[in-house]
Short mmCIF file of N, CA and C in Angstrom, two decimals:
data_model
loop_
_atom_site.label_atom_id
_atom_site.label_comp_id
_atom_site.label_asym_id
_atom_site.label_seq_id
_atom_site.Cartn_x
_atom_site.Cartn_y
_atom_site.Cartn_z
N VAL L 7 189.98 10.15 -1.84
CA VAL L 7 190.31 10.49 -0.53
C VAL L 7 189.82 8.30 0.28
N SER L 8 190.85 8.39 0.76
CA SER L 8 190.97 6.93 1.30
C SER L 8 190.60 7.56 3.06
N SER L 9 190.02 6.24 3.64
CA SER L 9 189.60 5.60 5.09
C SER L 9 190.86 4.78 5.81
N LEU L 10 191.58 5.48 6.69
CA LEU L 10 192.80 4.00 7.35
C LEU L 10 192.39 3.35 8.53
N SER L 11 190.64 3.59 8.33
CA SER L 11 190.43 2.68 9.09
C SER L 11 190.00 0.96 8.44
N PRO L 12 190.53 0.08 9.09
CA PRO L 12 189.97 -1.20 7.95
C PRO L 12 188.22 -1.75 7.91
N GLY L 13 187.42 -0.77 8.51
CA GLY L 13 186.42 -1.60 8.47
C GLY L 13 185.51 -0.48 10.13
N GLN L 14 184.85 -0.93 10.96
CA GLN L 14 184.32 -0.65 12.26
C GLN L 14 185.73 0.46 13.11
N VAL L 15 185.98 1.33 13.20
CA VAL L 15 186.84 2.37 13.75
C VAL L 15 187.46 2.20 14.73
N TRP L 16 186.26 1.81 15.52
CA TRP L 16 186.73 1.63 16.78
C TRP L 16 187.73 0.60 17.29
N LEU L 17 187.39 -0.66 17.09
CA LEU L 17 187.99 -1.87 16.93
C LEU L 17 189.05 -2.19 16.60
N PRO L 18 189.17 -2.36 15.09
CA PRO L 18 190.15 -2.58 14.39
C PRO L 18 191.64 -1.50 14.07
N ASP L 19 190.90 0.20 14.49
CA ASP L 19 191.60 0.76 15.09
C ASP L 19 192.79 0.66 15.84
N SER L 20 192.39 -0.03 17.17
CA SER L 20 193.08 -0.27 17.85
C SER L 20 193.70 -1.69 17.87
N LEU L 21 193.48 -2.40 17.16
CA LEU L 21 193.97 -3.33 17.17
C LEU L 21 195.59 -3.35 15.49
N LEU L 22 194.89 -2.38 14.96
CA LEU L 22 196.49 -1.81 14.26
C LEU L 22 197.70 -1.32 15.43
N THR L 23 198.76 -1.67 14.43
CA THR L 23 200.62 -1.43 15.15
C THR L 23 200.30 -0.13 14.63
N PRO L 24 201.50 0.77 15.56
CA PRO L 24 201.56 1.81 15.06
C PRO L 24 202.50 1.57 13.41
N ARG L 25 202.91 0.79 13.37
CA ARG L 25 203.46 0.85 12.01
C ARG L 25 202.63 0.43 11.08
N ASP L 26 201.49 -0.36 11.24
CA ASP L 26 200.40 -0.32 10.33
C ASP L 26 199.51 0.87 10.04
N LEU L 27 199.75 1.38 11.32
CA LEU L 27 199.13 2.64 9.91
C LEU L 27 199.81 3.79 9.46
N GLN L 28 201.46 3.61 9.79
CA GLN L 28 202.33 3.95 8.50
C GLN L 28 202.07 3.55 7.08
N TYR L 29 201.98 2.58 6.98
CA TYR L 29 201.63 1.66 5.90
C TYR L 29 200.96 1.79 5.46
N ASN L 30 199.12 2.16 6.25
CA ASN L 30 197.98 2.49 5.37
C ASN L 30 198.35 3.93 4.88
N VAL L 31 199.01 4.56 5.05
CA VAL L 31 199.38 5.86 4.57
C VAL L 31 200.23 5.73 3.40
N PHE L 32 201.09 5.35 3.61
CA PHE L 32 201.85 5.02 2.37
C PHE L 32 201.05 3.78 1.10
N GLU L 33 200.05 3.04 2.19
CA GLU L 33 199.55 2.63 0.68
C GLU L 33 198.19 3.61 0.39
N SER L 34 197.81 4.19 0.89
CA SER L 34 197.14 5.75 0.18
C SER L 34 197.67 6.35 -0.77
N VAL L 35 198.57 6.80 -0.54
CA VAL L 35 199.38 7.52 -1.37
C VAL L 35 199.74 7.06 -2.34
N VAL L 36 199.98 5.82 -2.73
CA VAL L 36 200.74 4.81 -4.08
C VAL L 36 199.43 5.02 -4.73
N ALA L 37 197.80 4.85 -3.99
CA ALA L 37 197.16 4.26 -4.56
C ALA L 37 195.87 5.63 -5.49
N GLY L 38 196.64 6.51 -5.01
CA GLY L 38 196.58 7.99 -5.82
C GLY L 38 195.36 8.63 -4.99
N SER L 39 194.98 8.46 -3.29
CA SER L 39 194.14 9.52 -2.88
C SER L 39 194.84 10.69 -2.93
N HIS L 40 193.59 11.70 -2.50
CA HIS L 40 194.31 12.86 -2.38
C HIS L 40 193.65 13.59 -0.84
N GLY L 41 193.70 12.36 0.00
CA GLY L 41 193.69 12.89 1.27
C GLY L 41 192.86 11.84 2.36
N ILE L 42 193.04 11.63 2.98
CA ILE L 42 193.34 10.55 4.61
C ILE L 42 191.78 11.57 5.15
N LEU L 43 190.97 10.05 5.33
CA LEU L 43 190.09 10.42 6.63
C LEU L 43 190.06 9.48 7.50
N TRP L 44 189.94 10.18 8.32
CA TRP L 44 189.54 9.21 10.09
C TRP L 44 188.74 9.61 10.35
N TYR L 45 187.51 8.32 10.13
CA TYR L 45 186.30 8.95 11.44
C TYR L 45 186.49 9.10 13.18
N GLY L 46 186.84 8.25 13.70
CA GLY L 46 187.23 8.62 14.76
C GLY L 46 189.05 7.93 15.13
N ASN L 47 189.50 8.19 16.41
CA ASN L 47 190.30 7.77 16.50
C ASN L 47 190.20 6.96 17.74
N TYR L 48 189.65 6.11 18.25
CA TYR L 48 189.46 5.18 19.14
C TYR L 48 190.44 4.50 19.55
N GLY L 49 191.34 3.77 20.15
CA GLY L 49 192.14 2.94 20.27
C GLY L 49 193.55 3.59 19.88
N TRP L 50 193.76 4.71 19.71
CA TRP L 50 194.92 5.83 19.42
C TRP L 50 195.00 5.99 20.62
N ASP L 51 196.47 5.68 20.83
CA ASP L 51 197.55 6.13 21.64
C ASP L 51 198.42 7.11 20.99
N ALA L 52 199.40 8.01 22.09
CA ALA L 52 200.51 8.70 21.19
C ALA L 52 201.44 8.33 20.63
N LEU L 53 201.94 7.04 20.64
CA LEU L 53 202.63 6.24 19.39
C LEU L 53 202.61 6.47 18.37
N LYS L 54 201.07 5.93 18.25
CA LYS L 54 200.20 5.39 16.92
C LYS L 54 200.26 7.25 16.26
N LEU L 55 199.87 7.76 17.05
CA LEU L 55 199.59 9.56 16.06
C LEU L 55 201.06 9.58 16.07
N LYS L 56 201.76 9.49 16.40
CA LYS L 56 203.66 9.82 15.86
C LYS L 56 203.78 9.16 14.97
N ASN L 57 203.48 7.96 15.08
CA ASN L 57 204.12 7.40 13.72
C ASN L 57 202.79 7.98 12.04
N VAL L 58 201.55 8.07 12.74
CA VAL L 58 200.89 9.36 11.68
C VAL L 58 201.67 10.15 11.47
N ILE L 59 202.30 10.96 11.64
CA ILE L 59 202.37 12.29 11.43
C ILE L 59 204.11 11.89 10.95
N GLU L 60 204.33 11.09 11.32
CA GLU L 60 206.01 10.38 10.76
C GLU L 60 205.75 10.38 9.04
N ALA L 61 204.64 9.00 9.00
CA ALA L 61 204.03 8.99 7.29
C ALA L 61 204.08 10.13 6.56
N LEU L 62 203.36 10.80 7.14
CA LEU L 62 202.73 12.39 6.20
C LEU L 62 204.31 13.01 6.17
N ARG L 63 205.29 13.09 7.10
CA ARG L 63 206.39 14.42 6.83
C ARG L 63 206.83 12.72 5.76
N ILE L 64 207.06 12.16 6.07
CA ILE L 64 207.39 11.09 4.54
C ILE L 64 207.37 11.76 3.31
N VAL L 65 206.19 11.41 3.07
CA VAL L 65 205.70 11.40 2.15
C VAL L 65 205.21 12.91 1.19
N ARG L 66 205.30 14.39 2.12
CA ARG L 66 204.75 15.57 1.79
C ARG L 66 206.01 16.03 1.34
N PRO L 67 207.70 15.76 1.18
CA PRO L 67 207.84 16.22 -0.51
C PRO L 67 207.52 15.68 -1.80
N PHE L 68 206.82 14.76 -1.67
CA PHE L 68 206.39 14.24 -3.03
C PHE L 68 205.04 14.49 -3.53
N GLU L 69 204.76 15.47 -2.89
CA GLU L 69 203.00 15.67 -3.01
C GLU L 69 202.24 16.07 -4.03
N ASP L 70 203.44 16.57 -4.92
CA ASP L 70 203.11 16.92 -6.20
C ASP L 70 202.92 15.05 -7.39
N VAL L 71 204.25 14.60 -6.81
CA VAL L 71 203.61 13.31 -7.82
C VAL L 71 202.79 12.36 -7.30
N PHE L 72 202.05 12.64 -6.18
CA PHE L 72 200.61 11.68 -5.80
C PHE L 72 199.46 12.09 -6.23
N MET L 73 199.73 13.77 -5.76
CA MET L 73 198.07 14.25 -6.05
C MET L 73 197.91 14.99 -7.81
N ASP L 74 199.49 14.37 -8.54
CA ASP L 74 198.77 15.33 -10.03
C ASP L 74 199.05 13.27 -10.85
N GLY L 75 199.81 12.61 -10.08
CA GLY L 75 200.47 11.27 -11.01
C GLY L 75 199.62 10.62 -11.04
N GLN L 76 200.03 9.55 -12.02
CA GLN L 76 199.12 8.22 -12.41
C GLN L 76 199.53 6.84 -12.23
N CYS L 77 198.69 5.88 -11.13
CA CYS L 77 198.35 5.03 -10.64
C CYS L 77 199.21 3.96 -11.71
N GLU L 78 200.01 3.15 -10.70
CA GLU L 78 200.24 1.70 -11.65
C GLU L 78 200.35 0.68 -10.54
N LEU L 79 199.12 0.11 -10.64
CA LEU L 79 198.89 -0.54 -9.79
C LEU L 79 199.37 -2.15 -9.42
N GLN L 80 200.06 -2.47 -10.41
CA GLN L 80 200.72 -3.49 -10.20
C GLN L 80 202.33 -3.27 -11.21
N THR L 81 202.92 -2.92 -10.02
CA THR L 81 204.78 -2.31 -10.56
C THR L 81 205.17 -4.16 -10.92
N PRO L 82 206.08 -4.41 -11.83
CA PRO L 82 206.82 -5.62 -11.92
C PRO L 82 207.76 -6.32 -10.70
N CYS L 83 207.01 -7.17 -10.13
CA CYS L 83 208.11 -7.38 -8.75
C CYS L 83 207.73 -9.26 -8.23
N GLN L 84 209.64 -9.58 -8.44
CA GLN L 84 209.50 -11.01 -8.19
C GLN L 84 209.96 -11.46 -6.66
N GLY L 85 209.28 -12.22 -5.81
CA GLY L 85 209.70 -12.93 -4.57
C GLY L 85 208.46 -13.89 -3.90
N GLU L 86 208.95 -14.21 -3.03
CA GLU L 86 207.62 -14.65 -2.30
C GLU L 86 207.46 -13.53 -1.40
N GLY L 87 205.74 -13.80 -1.75
CA GLY L 87 204.91 -13.19 -1.20
C GLY L 87 205.14 -11.30 -1.30
N VAL L 88 206.05 -10.98 -2.05
CA VAL L 88 206.32 -9.45 -2.17
C VAL L 88 205.09 -8.98 -3.27
N SER L 89 204.98 -7.46 -3.38
CA SER L 89 204.27 -6.97 -4.51
C SER L 89 204.48 -5.66 -4.29
N ALA L 90 204.50 -5.15 -5.91
CA ALA L 90 204.51 -3.23 -5.70
C ALA L 90 203.83 -2.17 -6.64
N ARG L 91 203.27 -1.71 -6.36
CA ARG L 91 202.77 -0.63 -6.71
C ARG L 91 203.58 0.87 -6.83
N SER L 92 202.78 1.74 -7.91
CA SER L 92 203.90 2.84 -7.80
C SER L 92 202.46 3.82 -8.23
N ILE L 93 203.39 5.19 -8.32
CA ILE L 93 202.09 6.41 -9.09
C ILE L 93 202.87 7.13 -9.67
N ASN L 94 203.10 7.82 -10.66
CA ASN L 94 204.24 7.85 -11.13
C ASN L 94 203.83 9.41 -12.07
N LYS L 95 204.41 10.28 -12.47
CA LYS L 95 204.10 11.97 -12.69
C LYS L 95 205.49 12.07 -13.61
N GLY L 96 205.66 12.08 -15.01
CA GLY L 96 207.35 12.86 -15.64
C GLY L 96 207.92 11.57 -15.27
N ASP L 97 209.16 12.75 -15.01
CA ASP L 97 210.26 11.57 -15.01
C ASP L 97 210.21 11.26 -13.49
N GLU L 98 209.06 11.10 -12.69
CA GLU L 98 209.47 10.88 -10.95
C GLU L 98 208.34 9.70 -11.06
N THR L 99 208.44 9.08 -9.65
CA THR L 99 208.11 7.71 -9.13
C THR L 99 207.97 7.55 -7.58
N LEU L 100 207.04 7.74 -7.24
CA LEU L 100 206.66 6.91 -5.85
C LEU L 100 207.07 5.39 -6.41
N LEU L 101 207.46 4.33 -5.02
CA LEU L 101 207.37 3.18 -5.49
C LEU L 101 207.04 2.25 -4.20
N LEU L 102 205.79 2.10 -3.97
CA LEU L 102 206.14 0.82 -2.72
C LEU L 102 205.77 -0.27 -3.10
N VAL L 103 206.79 -1.43 -2.16
CA VAL L 103 207.43 -2.49 -2.17
C VAL L 103 207.19 -2.62 -0.78
N ARG L 104 206.20 -3.93 -0.95
CA ARG L 104 205.85 -4.62 0.53
C ARG L 104 205.58 -6.03 0.52
N CYS L 105 205.46 -6.69 1.63
CA CYS L 105 205.32 -8.11 1.94
C CYS L 105 204.63 -8.31 3.02
N TYR L 106 202.90 -7.85 3.00
CA TYR L 106 202.91 -8.74 4.41
C TYR L 106 202.47 -9.89 5.36
N GLU L 107 202.82 -10.88 4.22
CA GLU L 107 202.78 -12.69 4.52
C GLU L 107 203.86 -13.31 4.91
N HIS L 108 204.48 -12.62 5.46
CA HIS L 108 206.25 -13.33 6.10
C HIS L 108 206.34 -11.91 6.89
N ASP L 109 207.17 -13.09 7.90
CA ASP L 109 207.36 -11.72 9.36
C ASP L 109 208.90 -11.67 9.10
N GLN L 110 209.71 -12.85 8.42
CA GLN L 110 210.96 -12.53 8.31
C GLN L 110 211.37 -12.36 7.18
N PRO L 111 212.80 -12.06 6.66
CA PRO L 111 213.27 -10.94 5.39
C PRO L 111 212.76 -11.78 4.46
N VAL L 112 212.54 -10.58 3.51
CA VAL L 112 212.69 -10.84 1.98
C VAL L 112 212.99 -9.93 1.14
N THR L 113 213.13 -11.05 -0.18
CA THR L 113 213.90 -10.16 -1.32
C THR L 113 213.12 -9.81 -2.02
N ALA L 114 212.62 -8.51 -2.73
CA ALA L 114 211.61 -7.93 -3.67
C ALA L 114 213.18 -7.89 -5.05
N HIS L 115 212.40 -8.72 -6.05
CA HIS L 115 213.23 -7.74 -7.01
C HIS L 115 212.68 -6.87 -8.01
N VAL L 116 212.25 -5.55 -7.69
CA VAL L 116 211.50 -5.15 -8.94
C VAL L 116 212.48 -4.64 -10.07
N THR L 117 211.13 -4.20 -11.17
CA THR L 117 211.50 -4.14 -12.59
C THR L 117 211.37 -2.96 -12.75
N ILE L 118 212.45 -2.03 -12.92
CA ILE L 118 212.12 -0.46 -13.23
C ILE L 118 212.63 0.48 -14.37
N TYR L 119 212.11 1.03 -14.92
CA TYR L 119 212.42 1.33 -16.41
C TYR L 119 212.44 2.40 -16.03
N ALA L 120 213.59 2.81 -17.01
CA ALA L 120 214.54 4.47 -16.32
C ALA L 120 214.33 5.21 -18.03
N LYS L 121 214.10 6.16 -18.30
CA LYS L 121 214.34 7.01 -19.69
C LYS L 121 215.74 7.12 -20.12
N ASP L 122 216.41 7.78 -18.79
CA ASP L 122 217.53 8.31 -18.42
C ASP L 122 218.76 7.86 -17.80
N ASP L 123 219.68 8.46 -17.60
CA ASP L 123 221.06 7.62 -16.98
C ASP L 123 221.05 8.62 -15.81
N ASP L 124 220.43 9.56 -15.43
CA ASP L 124 220.81 10.61 -14.21
C ASP L 124 219.74 9.65 -13.15
N VAL L 125 218.82 8.79 -13.53
CA VAL L 125 218.00 8.64 -12.44
C VAL L 125 218.25 7.43 -11.42
N SER L 126 217.90 7.70 -10.42
CA SER L 126 218.04 6.65 -8.66
C SER L 126 217.20 6.08 -8.30
N VAL L 127 217.21 5.44 -6.89
CA VAL L 127 216.44 5.13 -6.65
C VAL L 127 216.37 5.55 -5.15
N PHE L 128 215.71 6.08 -4.17
CA PHE L 128 215.68 6.50 -2.99
C PHE L 128 214.81 6.03 -1.47
N ASP L 129 215.39 5.51 -0.76
CA ASP L 129 214.57 5.43 0.19
C ASP L 129 213.99 6.50 1.01
N CYS L 130 212.81 6.55 0.82
CA CYS L 130 212.02 7.80 1.26
C CYS L 130 212.24 7.99 2.41
N ARG L 131 212.57 6.89 3.85
CA ARG L 131 212.49 7.05 5.07
C ARG L 131 213.53 7.56 5.65
N SER L 132 214.69 7.00 5.08
CA SER L 132 216.16 7.50 5.27
C SER L 132 216.97 7.95 4.45
N ALA L 133 216.12 8.63 3.53
CA ALA L 133 216.78 9.05 1.99
C ALA L 133 218.04 8.68 1.65
N ALA L 134 218.08 7.31 1.55
CA ALA L 134 219.56 6.46 1.69
C ALA L 134 219.18 6.23 -0.04
N LYS L 135 220.38 6.29 -0.72
CA LYS L 135 220.15 5.78 -2.24
C LYS L 135 220.86 4.53 -2.16
N ILE L 136 219.40 3.48 -2.83
CA ILE L 136 219.66 2.51 -3.19
C ILE L 136 220.08 2.26 -4.04
N ALA L 137 219.93 2.59 -5.54
CA ALA L 137 220.54 1.93 -6.61
C ALA L 137 220.56 2.94 -7.82
N ASP L 138 221.38 2.96 -8.23
CA ASP L 138 221.39 4.35 -9.74
C ASP L 138 221.19 3.15 -11.02
N LEU L 139 220.62 3.52 -12.01
CA LEU L 139 219.65 3.10 -13.20
C LEU L 139 220.56 3.69 -14.05
N LYS L 140 219.94 2.61 -15.74
CA LYS L 140 221.14 2.60 -16.51
C LYS L 140 219.73 2.55 -17.75
N VAL L 141 219.75 3.43 -18.62
CA VAL L 141 218.57 3.95 -19.67
C VAL L 141 217.79 2.03 -20.03
N GLY L 142 217.03 2.28 -19.78
CA GLY L 142 216.15 0.65 -20.25
C GLY L 142 215.14 0.27 -18.41
N GLU L 143 215.13 -1.08 -18.48
CA GLU L 143 214.65 -2.00 -17.53
C GLU L 143 215.97 -2.56 -16.83
N ASN L 144 215.41 -2.07 -15.20
CA ASN L 144 216.60 -2.42 -14.58
C ASN L 144 215.38 -3.33 -13.58
N ARG L 145 216.51 -4.65 -13.09
CA ARG L 145 215.73 -4.75 -11.71
C ARG L 145 216.85 -4.72 -10.65
N VAL L 146 216.22 -4.45 -9.51
CA VAL L 146 216.41 -3.50 -8.62
C VAL L 146 216.14 -4.76 -7.29
N PRO L 147 217.11 -5.25 -6.41
CA PRO L 147 216.53 -5.62 -5.42
C PRO L 147 216.59 -5.04 -3.62
N ILE L 148 215.27 -5.48 -3.52
CA ILE L 148 214.82 -4.86 -2.68
C ILE L 148 214.98 -5.73 -1.27
N THR L 149 215.48 -5.45 -0.08
CA THR L 149 215.06 -6.53 1.44
C THR L 149 213.64 -5.70 2.23
N ILE L 150 213.09 -6.75 2.46
CA ILE L 150 211.79 -6.24 3.21
C ILE L 150 212.09 -7.35 4.66
N ASP L 151 212.61 -6.11 5.29
CA ASP L 151 212.69 -6.99 6.85
C ASP L 151 211.87 -6.45 7.72
N GLN L 152 212.27 -5.99 8.82
CA GLN L 152 210.82 -5.32 9.82
C GLN L 152 210.43 -4.04 9.51
N ASP L 153 210.39 -3.32 8.57
CA ASP L 153 209.40 -2.46 7.79
C ASP L 153 208.84 -3.40 6.38
N ARG L 154 208.15 -3.66 6.73
CA ARG L 154 207.00 -4.82 5.98
C ARG L 154 206.43 -3.89 4.96
N ALA L 155 206.47 -2.43 4.49
CA ALA L 155 206.18 -2.14 3.53
C ALA L 155 207.25 -0.92 3.05
N ARG L 156 208.23 -0.72 2.49
CA ARG L 156 209.03 0.48 2.29
C ARG L 156 208.45 1.17 1.17
N LEU L 157 208.77 2.55 0.89
CA LEU L 157 208.25 4.08 0.22
C LEU L 157 209.44 4.44 -0.36
N PHE L 158 209.38 4.46 -1.81
CA PHE L 158 211.09 4.79 -2.75
C PHE L 158 210.70 5.80 -3.63
N TYR L 159 211.46 6.49 -3.59
CA TYR L 159 211.49 7.70 -4.53
C TYR L 159 212.51 7.15 -5.65
N VAL L 160 212.00 7.44 -6.85
CA VAL L 160 212.71 7.12 -8.24
C VAL L 160 212.76 8.25 -9.13
N GLY L 161 213.57 8.83 -9.19
CA GLY L 161 213.98 10.28 -10.19
C GLY L 161 214.95 10.71 -10.05
N PRO L 162 215.19 11.46 -10.79
CA PRO L 162 216.60 12.38 -11.36
C PRO L 162 217.34 12.49 -9.94
N ARG L 163 218.25 12.02 -10.03
CA ARG L 163 219.59 12.55 -9.11
C ARG L 163 219.27 13.80 -8.37
N ALA L 164 219.38 15.06 -9.34
CA ALA L 164 219.58 16.36 -8.95
C ALA L 164 218.41 16.09 -7.65
N SER L 165 216.92 15.94 -7.99
CA SER L 165 215.87 16.14 -7.12
C SER L 165 216.34 15.45 -5.73
#
C-alpha cells in the first residue's frame, strides 16, 4: 500500500497540483501497490479530488495486471530526462513513461518486446492506439508534453 503524500500530509499535499495526484496514482500502480492510503486530505479541493477519481477510473480496467503482475522497475527508455517502468502479467503490460525534469515536450523512445504479432500499445487516458508491434524488440516513440507522465496498456489488440 502506498501513500500519495510525499511527506508531511497537510503541507506537501496542498502544494501538489491536481495532475500531480494523477501521476502519483499511476506511479503507485506500476510500482505494484495493492492500495493507496491517504492519511488526510488537507489542502485538497474539488479539482484535486476529481483528478484522483479520474486517475482511479483510468487504472481500474487493468486491476488484474497491477494486482497480480510483476514489476519491471527499469523499462528500457531513451531520451533527455525520460524514464519508464512497467508491470507485466502474462501478455499484458501497464507501462508508465514520464519526464518530470522538463516542462517542454520531449520524446521518449521506449523499447518494448512483443512475443506475438497481435500486440498493440494503447494510451490509457484516451484509449487511442499508439503503435502496432512486431514480434521481437520494438522501439516506440512517445511524446511527453503537458502530461508529464503517461500510462499505456500493451497487449493483444482484442483486449
